Short mmCIF file of C-alpha atoms in Angstrom, two decimals:
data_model
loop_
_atom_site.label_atom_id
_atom_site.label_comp_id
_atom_site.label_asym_id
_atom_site.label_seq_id
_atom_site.Cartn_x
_atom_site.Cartn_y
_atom_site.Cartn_z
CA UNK A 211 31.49 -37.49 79.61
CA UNK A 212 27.82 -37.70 79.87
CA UNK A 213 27.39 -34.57 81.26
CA UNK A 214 29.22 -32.86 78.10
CA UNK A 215 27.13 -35.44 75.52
CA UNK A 216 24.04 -33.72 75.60
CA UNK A 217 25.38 -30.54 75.63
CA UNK A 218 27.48 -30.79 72.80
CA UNK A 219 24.81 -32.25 70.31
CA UNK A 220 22.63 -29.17 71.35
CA UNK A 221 24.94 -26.93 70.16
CA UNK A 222 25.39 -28.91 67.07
CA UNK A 223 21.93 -28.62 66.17
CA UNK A 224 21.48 -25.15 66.96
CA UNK A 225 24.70 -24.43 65.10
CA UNK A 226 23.18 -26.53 61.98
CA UNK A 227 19.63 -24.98 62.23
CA UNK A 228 21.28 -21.55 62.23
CA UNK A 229 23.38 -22.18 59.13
CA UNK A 230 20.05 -23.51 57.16
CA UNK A 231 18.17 -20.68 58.36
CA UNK A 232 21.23 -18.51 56.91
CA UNK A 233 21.34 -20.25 53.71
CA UNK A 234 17.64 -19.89 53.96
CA UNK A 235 17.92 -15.87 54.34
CA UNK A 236 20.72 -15.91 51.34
CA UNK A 237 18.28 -18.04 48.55
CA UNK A 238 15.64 -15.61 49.21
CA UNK A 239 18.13 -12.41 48.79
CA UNK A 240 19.51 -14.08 45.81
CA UNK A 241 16.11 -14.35 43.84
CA UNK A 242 15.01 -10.83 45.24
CA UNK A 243 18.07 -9.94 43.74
CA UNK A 244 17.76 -11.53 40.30
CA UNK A 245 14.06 -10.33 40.25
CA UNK A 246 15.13 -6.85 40.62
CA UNK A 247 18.03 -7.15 38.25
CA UNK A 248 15.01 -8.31 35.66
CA UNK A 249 13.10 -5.71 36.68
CA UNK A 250 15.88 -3.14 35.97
CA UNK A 251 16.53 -4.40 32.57
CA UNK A 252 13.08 -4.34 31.70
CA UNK A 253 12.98 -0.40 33.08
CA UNK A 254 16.56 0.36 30.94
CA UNK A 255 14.55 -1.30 28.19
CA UNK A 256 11.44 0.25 28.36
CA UNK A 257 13.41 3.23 28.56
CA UNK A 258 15.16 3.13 25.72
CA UNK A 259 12.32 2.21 23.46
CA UNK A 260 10.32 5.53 25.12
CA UNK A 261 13.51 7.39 23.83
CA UNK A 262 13.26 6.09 20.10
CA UNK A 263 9.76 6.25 20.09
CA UNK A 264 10.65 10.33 21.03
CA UNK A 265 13.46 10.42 18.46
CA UNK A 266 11.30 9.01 15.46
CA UNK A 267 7.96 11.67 16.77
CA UNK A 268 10.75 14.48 16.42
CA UNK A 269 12.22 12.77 12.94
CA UNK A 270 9.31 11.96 11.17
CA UNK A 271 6.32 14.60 11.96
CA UNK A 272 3.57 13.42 10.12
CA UNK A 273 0.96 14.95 12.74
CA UNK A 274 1.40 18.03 11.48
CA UNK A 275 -1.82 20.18 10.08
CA UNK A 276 -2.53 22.88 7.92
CA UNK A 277 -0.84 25.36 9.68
CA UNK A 278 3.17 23.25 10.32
CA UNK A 279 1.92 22.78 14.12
CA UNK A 280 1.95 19.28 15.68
CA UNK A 281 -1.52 17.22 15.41
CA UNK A 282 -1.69 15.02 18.16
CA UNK A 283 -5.01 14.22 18.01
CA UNK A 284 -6.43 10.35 18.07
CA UNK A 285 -6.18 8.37 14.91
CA UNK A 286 -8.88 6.34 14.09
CA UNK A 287 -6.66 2.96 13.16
CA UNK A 288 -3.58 1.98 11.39
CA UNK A 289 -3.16 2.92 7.64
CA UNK A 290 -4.09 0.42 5.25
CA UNK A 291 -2.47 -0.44 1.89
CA UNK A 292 -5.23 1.78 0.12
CA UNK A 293 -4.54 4.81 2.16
CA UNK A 294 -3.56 7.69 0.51
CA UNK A 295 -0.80 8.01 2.51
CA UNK A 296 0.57 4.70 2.52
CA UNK A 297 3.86 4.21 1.53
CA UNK A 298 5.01 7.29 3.29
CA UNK A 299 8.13 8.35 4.29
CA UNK A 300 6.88 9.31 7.35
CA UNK A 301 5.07 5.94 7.63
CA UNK A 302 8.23 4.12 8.39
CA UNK A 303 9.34 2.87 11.95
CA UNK A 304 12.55 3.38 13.30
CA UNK A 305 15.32 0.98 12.20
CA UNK A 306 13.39 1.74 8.35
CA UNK A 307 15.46 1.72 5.46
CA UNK A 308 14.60 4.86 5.21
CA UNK A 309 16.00 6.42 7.90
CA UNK A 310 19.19 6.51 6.61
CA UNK A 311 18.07 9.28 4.16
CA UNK A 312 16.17 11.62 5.53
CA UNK A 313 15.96 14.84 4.89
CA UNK A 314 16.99 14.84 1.47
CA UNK A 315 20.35 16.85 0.94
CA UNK A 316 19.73 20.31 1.25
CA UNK A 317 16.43 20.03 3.34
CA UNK A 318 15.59 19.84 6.77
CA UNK A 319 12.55 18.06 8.15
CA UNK A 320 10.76 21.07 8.62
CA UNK A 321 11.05 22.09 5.59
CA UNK A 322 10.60 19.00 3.68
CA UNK A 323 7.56 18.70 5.60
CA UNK A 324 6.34 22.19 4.79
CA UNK A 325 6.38 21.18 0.78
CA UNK A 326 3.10 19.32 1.79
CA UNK A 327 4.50 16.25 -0.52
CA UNK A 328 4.50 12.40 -0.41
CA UNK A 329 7.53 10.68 0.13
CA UNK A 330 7.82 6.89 -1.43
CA UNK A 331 10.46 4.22 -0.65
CA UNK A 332 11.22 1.79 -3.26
CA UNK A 333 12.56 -1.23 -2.34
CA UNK A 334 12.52 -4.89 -3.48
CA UNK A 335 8.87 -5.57 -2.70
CA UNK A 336 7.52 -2.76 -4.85
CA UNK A 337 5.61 -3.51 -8.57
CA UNK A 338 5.89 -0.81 -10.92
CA UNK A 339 2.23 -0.78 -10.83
CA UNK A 340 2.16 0.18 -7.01
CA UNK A 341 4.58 2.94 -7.67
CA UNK A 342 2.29 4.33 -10.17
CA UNK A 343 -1.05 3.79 -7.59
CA UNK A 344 0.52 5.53 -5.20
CA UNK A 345 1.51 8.63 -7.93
CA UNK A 346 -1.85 8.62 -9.23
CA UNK A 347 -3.16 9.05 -5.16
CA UNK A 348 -1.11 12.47 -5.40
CA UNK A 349 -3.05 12.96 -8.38
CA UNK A 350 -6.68 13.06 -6.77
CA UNK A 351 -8.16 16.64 -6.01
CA UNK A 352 -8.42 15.40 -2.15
CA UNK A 353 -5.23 13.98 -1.51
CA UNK A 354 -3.94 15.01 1.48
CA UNK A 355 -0.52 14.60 0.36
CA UNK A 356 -0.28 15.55 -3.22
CA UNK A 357 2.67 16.72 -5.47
CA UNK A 358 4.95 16.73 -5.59
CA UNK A 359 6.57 13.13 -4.69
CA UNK A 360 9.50 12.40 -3.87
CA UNK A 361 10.65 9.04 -4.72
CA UNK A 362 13.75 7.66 -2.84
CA UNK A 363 15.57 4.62 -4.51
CA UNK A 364 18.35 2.84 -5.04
CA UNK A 365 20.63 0.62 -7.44
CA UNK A 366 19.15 -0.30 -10.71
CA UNK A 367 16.48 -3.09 -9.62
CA UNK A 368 14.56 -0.09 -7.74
CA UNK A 369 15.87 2.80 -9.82
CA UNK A 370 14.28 0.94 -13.04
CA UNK A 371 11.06 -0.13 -10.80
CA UNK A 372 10.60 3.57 -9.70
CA UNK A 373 11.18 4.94 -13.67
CA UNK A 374 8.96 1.97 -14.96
CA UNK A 375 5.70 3.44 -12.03
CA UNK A 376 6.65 6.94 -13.12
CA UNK A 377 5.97 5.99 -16.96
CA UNK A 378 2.64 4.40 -16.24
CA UNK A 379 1.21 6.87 -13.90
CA UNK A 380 2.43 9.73 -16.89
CA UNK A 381 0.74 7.95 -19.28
CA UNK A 382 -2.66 7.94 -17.32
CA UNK A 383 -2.55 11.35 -16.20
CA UNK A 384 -1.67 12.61 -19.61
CA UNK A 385 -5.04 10.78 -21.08
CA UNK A 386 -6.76 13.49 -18.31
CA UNK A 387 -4.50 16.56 -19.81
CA UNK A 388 -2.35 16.70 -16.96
CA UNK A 389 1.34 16.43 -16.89
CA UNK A 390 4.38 15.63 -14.95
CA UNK A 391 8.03 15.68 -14.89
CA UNK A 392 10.61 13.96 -12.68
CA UNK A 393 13.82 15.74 -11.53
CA UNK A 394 16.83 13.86 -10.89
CA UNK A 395 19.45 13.92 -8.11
CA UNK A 396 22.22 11.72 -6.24
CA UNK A 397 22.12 11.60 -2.23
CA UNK A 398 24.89 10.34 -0.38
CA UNK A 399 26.19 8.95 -3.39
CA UNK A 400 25.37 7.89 -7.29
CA UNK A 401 23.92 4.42 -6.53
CA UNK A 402 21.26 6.65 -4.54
CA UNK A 403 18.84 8.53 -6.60
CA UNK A 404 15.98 10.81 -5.63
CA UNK A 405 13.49 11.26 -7.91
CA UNK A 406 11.03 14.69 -7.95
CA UNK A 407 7.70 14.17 -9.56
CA UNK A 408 6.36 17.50 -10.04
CA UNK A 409 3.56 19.07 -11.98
CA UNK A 410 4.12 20.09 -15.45
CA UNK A 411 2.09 23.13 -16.80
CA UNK A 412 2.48 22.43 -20.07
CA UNK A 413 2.82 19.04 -22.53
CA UNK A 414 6.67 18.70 -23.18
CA UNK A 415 7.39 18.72 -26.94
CA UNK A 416 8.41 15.70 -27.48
CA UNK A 417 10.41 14.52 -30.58
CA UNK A 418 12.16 11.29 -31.64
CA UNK A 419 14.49 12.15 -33.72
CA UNK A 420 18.29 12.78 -32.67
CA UNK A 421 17.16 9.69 -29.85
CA UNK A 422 20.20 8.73 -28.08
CA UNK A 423 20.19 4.82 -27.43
CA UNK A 424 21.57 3.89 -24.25
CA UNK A 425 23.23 0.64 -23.63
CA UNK A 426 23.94 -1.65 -20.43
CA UNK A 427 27.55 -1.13 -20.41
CA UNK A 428 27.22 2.71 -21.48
CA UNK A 429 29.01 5.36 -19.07
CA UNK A 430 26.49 7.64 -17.77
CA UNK A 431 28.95 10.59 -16.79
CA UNK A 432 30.18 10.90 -20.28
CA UNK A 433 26.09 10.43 -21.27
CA UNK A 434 25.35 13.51 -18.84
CA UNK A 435 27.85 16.00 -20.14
CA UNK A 436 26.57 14.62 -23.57
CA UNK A 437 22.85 15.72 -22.31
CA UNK A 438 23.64 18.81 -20.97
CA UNK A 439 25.42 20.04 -23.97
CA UNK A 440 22.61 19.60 -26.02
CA UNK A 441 20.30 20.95 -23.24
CA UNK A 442 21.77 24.10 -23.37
CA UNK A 443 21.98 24.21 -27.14
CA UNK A 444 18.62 23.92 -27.02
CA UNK A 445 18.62 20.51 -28.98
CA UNK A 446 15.90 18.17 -28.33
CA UNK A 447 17.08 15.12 -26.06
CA UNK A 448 15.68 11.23 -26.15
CA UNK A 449 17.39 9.04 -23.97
CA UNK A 450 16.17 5.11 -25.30
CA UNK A 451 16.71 2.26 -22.99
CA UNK A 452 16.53 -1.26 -23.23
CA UNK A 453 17.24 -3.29 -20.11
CA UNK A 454 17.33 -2.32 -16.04
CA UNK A 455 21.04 -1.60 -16.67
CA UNK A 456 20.35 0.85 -19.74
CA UNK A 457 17.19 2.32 -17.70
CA UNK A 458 19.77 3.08 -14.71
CA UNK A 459 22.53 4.83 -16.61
CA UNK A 460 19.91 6.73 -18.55
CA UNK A 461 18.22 7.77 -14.98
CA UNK A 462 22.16 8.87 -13.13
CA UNK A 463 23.06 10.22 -16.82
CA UNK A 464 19.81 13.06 -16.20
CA UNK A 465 21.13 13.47 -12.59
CA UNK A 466 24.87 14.23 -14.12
CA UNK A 467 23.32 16.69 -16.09
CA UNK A 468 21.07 18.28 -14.14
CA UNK A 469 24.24 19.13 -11.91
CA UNK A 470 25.65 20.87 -14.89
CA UNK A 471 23.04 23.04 -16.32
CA UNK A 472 20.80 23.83 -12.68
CA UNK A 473 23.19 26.36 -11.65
CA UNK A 474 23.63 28.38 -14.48
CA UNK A 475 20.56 27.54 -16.49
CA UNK A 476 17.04 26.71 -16.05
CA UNK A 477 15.83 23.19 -14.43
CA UNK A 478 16.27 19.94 -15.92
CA UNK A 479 13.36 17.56 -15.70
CA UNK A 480 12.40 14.06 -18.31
CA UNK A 481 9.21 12.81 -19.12
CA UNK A 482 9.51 9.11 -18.50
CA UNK A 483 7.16 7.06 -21.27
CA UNK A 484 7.25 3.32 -23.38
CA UNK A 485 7.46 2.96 -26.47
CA UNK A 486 7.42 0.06 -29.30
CA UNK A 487 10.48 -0.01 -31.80
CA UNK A 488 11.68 -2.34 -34.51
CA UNK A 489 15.42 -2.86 -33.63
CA UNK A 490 17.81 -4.33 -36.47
CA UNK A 491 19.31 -7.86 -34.65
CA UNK A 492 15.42 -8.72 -33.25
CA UNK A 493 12.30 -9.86 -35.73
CA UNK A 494 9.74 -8.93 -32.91
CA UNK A 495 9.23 -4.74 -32.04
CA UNK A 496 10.50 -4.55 -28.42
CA UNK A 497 9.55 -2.36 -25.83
CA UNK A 498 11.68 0.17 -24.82
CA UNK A 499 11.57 2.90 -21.82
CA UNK A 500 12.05 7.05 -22.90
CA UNK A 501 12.92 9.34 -21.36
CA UNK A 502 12.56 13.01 -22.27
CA UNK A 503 14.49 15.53 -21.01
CA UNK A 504 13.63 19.20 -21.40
CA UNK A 505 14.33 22.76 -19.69
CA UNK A 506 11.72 23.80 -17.22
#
């Protein structure tokens, strides 16, 4: 018995130190492991952001330069709020709201890009008054991106924000002699509206009688066929709206009837504008936004 003592606690220890030496051996393969699991994530990660970072270059190309071909040359820092080109379409990252809805219908990046035109988002940050900064930008003799702007908005907080910036920055420019129009259109549907600023050679001849008032609850499909008609009668048409609610059916009312007359007839444009009138139930004048729509 004391002859196999000593030799069987040997082997125990030898048979312990092995095992901690193994479970050693298998901690340090387990963290090499779960480094290089990290590591691969952050590689599938860094991956995928290269990819969108690719996807939004070939989506939004605002590098190109005179002549449609790619600019890749360094900026000189990011664009500040009083950049010309702030605001931009092409301005937005990925996961923008915008994203969603570009091109416009009927367009393809190329050649929206090609119409050399700024592209503004309104959403629930925007002021009326920074709509019509950013218009009056296009306006300048150097802007790089001039007219015509495309404004891209949505349900009637933004639809009457965009209208409201539209009617100031007419107003100003029309104090210089120069005038615009605004074309509308539905995207993907008629809560989406795009509206077209574009130059307007002449001074629209504006005239308030035969206004149309246009009320909150007021159907603006039955107001567009009404618009049209006289359109192509050659009528003149003032659309008067009191309210964010009146201001959006009198905005998708234009877009209804631009549908009906731009195919067989000449294009339908509105000069947006305020005006001060007396109404019967209020002892105050109230301001009221007007739009104009004529043939173009």
């Amino acid at each position: 018995m004391s002859l196999e003592g000593p030799g069987l606690a040997s082997n125990v220890v030898e048979e312990l130190t092995m095992i901690k030496k193994r479970v050693a051996y298998l901690e340090e393969e387990n963290a090499l492991l779960k480094r290089g699991h990290h590591a691969q994530q952050r590689s599938v990660r860094g991956y995928r952001a290269q990819q969108q970072q690719q996807q939004g270059r070939r989506r939004f190309p605002n590098n190109l330069n005179n002549n449609n071909t790619l600019d890749n040359s360094p900026k000189k820092g990011p664009l500040k709020q009083h950049d010309e080109n702030f605001g931009c379409a092409a301005n937005f990252g990925l996961g923008g709201l915008l994203n969603k809805y570009w091109p416009p219908p009927g367009l393809s990046v190329k050649d929206e890009a090609r119409r050399s035109g700024r592209n503004i988002w309104v959403g629930s940050e925007h002021r009326s008054l920074q709509v019509s900064h950013e218009l009056l930008g296009a306006a300048l003799p150097d802007a790089v991106r001039g007219f015509p702007v495309a404004i891209f908005a949505k349900y009637e907080d933004n639809v009457n924000t965009a209208i409201k910036g539209a009617a100031i920055a007419a107003e100003r420019l029309r104090e210089q002699g120069r005038y615009v129009g605004v074309e509308a259109s539905f995207r993907d549907n008629r809560n989406e509206v795009t509206l077209m600023v574009v130059d307007v050679h002449r001074s629209p001849d504006e005239h308030e009688r035969g206004a149309l008032t246009v009320a909150s609850q007021t159907d603006y499909k039955v107001l567009g066929g009404a618009v049209a008609n006289r359109v192509r009668d050659r009528k003149p048409t003032l659309l008067r709206a009191i309210g964010k609610r009146a201001v959006w059916a009198a905005t998708r009312a234009v877009a209804v009837a631009r549908e009906y007359v731009v195919e067989t007839g000449p294009n339908l444009v509105f000069a947006p504008r305020f005006n001060s009138v007396q109404l019967s139930n209020r002892t105050e004048p109230s301001t009221v936004v007007e739009l104009y729509v004529f043939a173009m």
